[in-house]
Amino acid sequence: KNEVEQSPQNLTAQEGEFITINCSYSVGISALHWLQQHPGGGIVSLFMLSSGKKKHGRLIATINIQEKHSSLHITASHPRDSAVYICAVLITSGTYKYIFGTGTRLKVLA
Amino acid sequence: KAGVTQTPRYLIKTRGQQVTLSCSPISGHRSVSWYQQTPGQGLQFLFEYFSETQRNKGNFPGRFSGRQFSNSRSEMNVSTLELGDSALYLCASSLAPQGYASTEAFFGQGTRLTVV
């Protein structure tokens, strides 16, 4: 079992839909990142969370430390949101390092 | 403010050769981390440098090495290339070392290495 699990793996939505991507982890962490990767490879850091909730434009990220779970929500989705969304946790056991989820491939249709 | 710059963007090498990739962090950032992304394994942590010292290392063979210079620029070297080393190599920079919860990492566009 992977230490970081994302769901769903693939998601197709119609423009305007509300989207939720989930991330569950099984290790102790000091922070969790949500990353966005467009075709071509470059990665953009969307949020870094250690507790609670953050909002930026149409994106909302939440984390529940007790339940070891985070969600990324996209309101009023748009075709330009089509990308791979990756959850990355910064683990605290031993040395600090990032462990990544396998990503959620999102396609938003016009 | 310039972002994280990785060079080259694309590279083709043959098996057995060695390769050096470069990462220039955001000005003022002293931590640089390297990651390998492959379709089969996803993103995996290679190593982290802070103030010219390697702080952490992932589970990669000794063929993968790196260094950081006094200006915080970092290089990653892979010797005796294998076909399985074909991947997107990403670096990320941050002000403080990984492990500081308030530290956000900024990623570069990556170097796509193809080994033939």
XYZ file of C-alpha atoms in Angstrom:
226
model
C 0.000 0.000 0.000
C 1.358 3.399 -0.986
C 1.973 5.857 1.801
C 0.080 8.514 -0.167
C -3.091 7.569 -2.008
C -5.001 9.846 -4.327
C -8.466 9.418 -5.746
C -9.750 9.417 -8.331
C -6.883 8.596 -10.690
C -8.709 10.086 -13.646
C -11.554 12.562 -13.739
C -13.496 14.079 -16.598
C -15.834 16.944 -15.847
C -17.974 19.412 -17.735
C -17.086 23.073 -17.569
C -18.645 24.670 -14.511
C -18.756 21.536 -12.392
C -17.509 21.403 -8.803
C -14.546 19.030 -8.542
C -13.040 17.257 -5.554
C -9.756 15.388 -5.496
C -8.818 13.427 -2.407
C -5.505 12.545 -0.789
C -5.019 10.129 2.101
C -1.700 9.389 3.762
C -0.512 6.924 6.351
C 2.588 8.621 7.741
C 3.283 11.510 10.075
C 3.693 14.729 8.166
C 4.692 18.292 8.822
C 3.037 19.698 5.693
C 1.088 18.728 2.610
C 1.370 20.291 -0.826
C -1.049 20.283 -3.697
C 0.783 20.569 -7.009
C -0.469 21.123 -10.532
C 1.366 19.734 -13.531
C 0.441 20.719 -17.063
C 1.473 18.839 -20.207
C 5.109 19.672 -20.809
C 6.040 18.890 -17.247
C 6.355 22.102 -15.276
C 4.933 21.911 -11.777
C 3.215 24.705 -9.923
C 2.708 24.598 -6.189
C -0.945 25.432 -5.502
C -1.109 25.150 -1.738
C 0.969 24.174 1.224
C -1.077 23.134 4.260
C -0.300 22.027 7.752
C -3.809 22.528 9.144
C -7.252 23.844 8.303
C -8.219 25.295 4.988
C -6.808 27.597 2.329
C -8.520 29.315 -0.588
C -7.074 30.895 -3.691
C -9.479 32.013 -6.352
C -11.576 29.020 -7.406
C -9.340 26.568 -5.559
C -9.884 25.417 -2.003
C -7.690 22.978 -0.083
C -8.501 21.401 3.244
C -6.619 19.086 5.533
C -7.703 16.964 8.490
C -4.584 15.989 10.395
C -6.391 13.536 12.692
C -7.933 11.670 9.774
C -4.782 12.012 7.614
C -6.787 13.291 4.712
C -6.760 16.306 2.428
C -9.051 17.451 -0.335
C -8.575 19.846 -3.228
C -11.745 21.459 -4.540
C -12.151 23.370 -7.776
C -15.291 25.467 -8.067
C -16.722 26.445 -11.453
C -14.184 24.297 -13.296
C -12.773 25.502 -16.608
C -10.936 23.707 -19.442
C -7.729 25.493 -18.420
C -7.903 23.556 -15.131
C -7.126 20.400 -17.114
C -3.898 19.076 -15.644
C -2.509 16.454 -13.324
C -2.954 17.298 -9.654
C -0.435 15.783 -7.289
C -0.551 15.540 -3.530
C 2.850 15.612 -1.813
C 3.438 15.097 1.890
C 6.508 16.193 3.791
C 7.205 13.348 6.178
C 8.688 13.848 9.606
C 9.986 10.384 10.518
C 13.756 10.314 10.375
C 14.911 12.601 7.594
C 12.566 15.073 6.027
C 11.535 14.302 2.481
C 8.562 14.519 0.180
C 6.452 11.530 -0.785
C 4.160 12.025 -3.722
C 0.808 10.622 -4.678
C 0.429 9.171 -8.158
C -1.621 12.115 -9.295
C -5.151 12.742 -10.515
C -5.510 13.453 -14.204
C -8.297 16.001 -14.645
C -9.893 16.862 -17.958
C -12.488 19.597 -18.079
C -14.598 19.663 -21.216
C -16.000 22.849 -22.665
C 11.429 37.805 -9.620
C 12.773 34.989 -11.779
C 11.534 31.491 -11.047
C 13.478 28.277 -10.744
C 15.462 27.701 -13.932
C 16.512 24.294 -15.116
C 18.838 23.669 -18.025
C 18.770 22.093 -20.445
C 15.043 21.497 -20.985
C 15.589 18.444 -23.153
C 18.464 16.036 -23.459
C 19.140 12.828 -25.354
C 21.998 10.606 -24.235
C 23.116 7.072 -25.000
C 23.511 4.265 -22.509
C 26.759 4.380 -20.603
C 27.216 8.125 -20.953
C 26.991 10.549 -18.098
C 24.888 13.679 -17.840
C 24.865 16.850 -15.761
C 21.707 18.840 -15.158
C 21.600 22.329 -13.713
C 19.151 24.113 -11.454
C 19.247 27.798 -10.572
C 16.983 28.529 -7.610
C 14.943 31.627 -6.953
C 17.198 34.422 -5.754
C 17.670 34.147 -2.002
C 16.611 30.523 -1.805
C 19.241 28.286 -0.263
C 17.531 24.907 -0.447
C 17.420 22.934 -3.680
C 15.782 19.541 -3.985
C 15.829 17.169 -6.930
C 13.109 14.762 -8.041
C 12.746 12.114 -10.726
C 9.408 11.593 -12.441
C 8.718 8.489 -14.519
C 5.409 7.098 -15.776
C 5.873 3.933 -13.737
C 7.135 5.336 -10.428
C 5.712 8.832 -10.404
C 7.631 11.514 -8.571
C 10.453 10.355 -6.323
C 12.785 12.364 -4.130
C 16.450 12.244 -5.126
C 18.259 14.582 -2.739
C 18.217 17.946 -1.054
C 20.979 20.485 -0.682
C 21.099 23.408 1.684
C 24.025 25.790 1.979
C 26.220 23.526 -0.149
C 25.559 20.463 2.050
C 23.489 17.436 1.167
C 20.837 17.130 3.854
C 18.733 14.246 2.637
C 19.007 11.529 0.037
C 16.376 9.290 -1.487
C 16.706 5.641 -2.429
C 18.698 5.953 -5.607
C 21.975 4.249 -6.582
C 25.302 5.983 -6.233
C 25.269 6.768 -9.966
C 23.068 9.703 -9.002
C 24.962 12.501 -7.322
C 24.691 16.204 -6.883
C 26.293 19.285 -5.509
C 25.445 22.848 -4.639
C 27.584 25.881 -5.194
C 28.053 28.928 -3.004
C 25.514 30.860 -5.103
C 22.959 28.084 -4.335
C 22.904 26.821 -7.906
C 22.832 23.044 -7.956
C 23.902 20.386 -10.395
C 22.824 16.799 -10.589
C 24.972 14.176 -12.253
C 24.028 10.724 -13.441
C 26.857 8.443 -14.513
C 26.721 5.268 -16.596
C 23.255 6.052 -17.889
C 20.697 3.276 -18.175
C 17.532 3.205 -20.264
C 15.517 3.350 -17.038
C 17.013 6.733 -16.212
C 14.832 8.283 -18.894
C 12.624 10.633 -16.949
C 11.650 14.184 -16.180
C 14.034 15.584 -13.588
C 12.591 18.397 -11.525
C 14.206 20.650 -9.024
C 12.552 22.805 -6.419
C 13.913 25.635 -4.356
C 12.868 27.084 -1.043
C 14.114 29.622 1.452
C 14.640 27.151 4.277
C 15.371 23.431 4.317
C 12.638 20.842 3.977
C 11.125 20.160 7.355
C 10.244 23.736 8.085
C 6.480 23.645 7.791
C 6.231 27.247 6.704
C 8.599 26.746 3.800
C 7.005 26.594 0.395
C 8.780 24.891 -2.480
C 8.852 26.359 -5.989
C 9.414 23.972 -8.868
C 11.236 24.412 -12.140
C 9.977 23.292 -15.550
C 12.163 20.211 -15.475
C 14.721 18.590 -17.734
C 13.417 15.753 -19.852
C 16.182 13.189 -20.242
C 15.894 10.435 -22.813
C 18.422 7.626 -22.754
C 18.672 5.607 -25.966
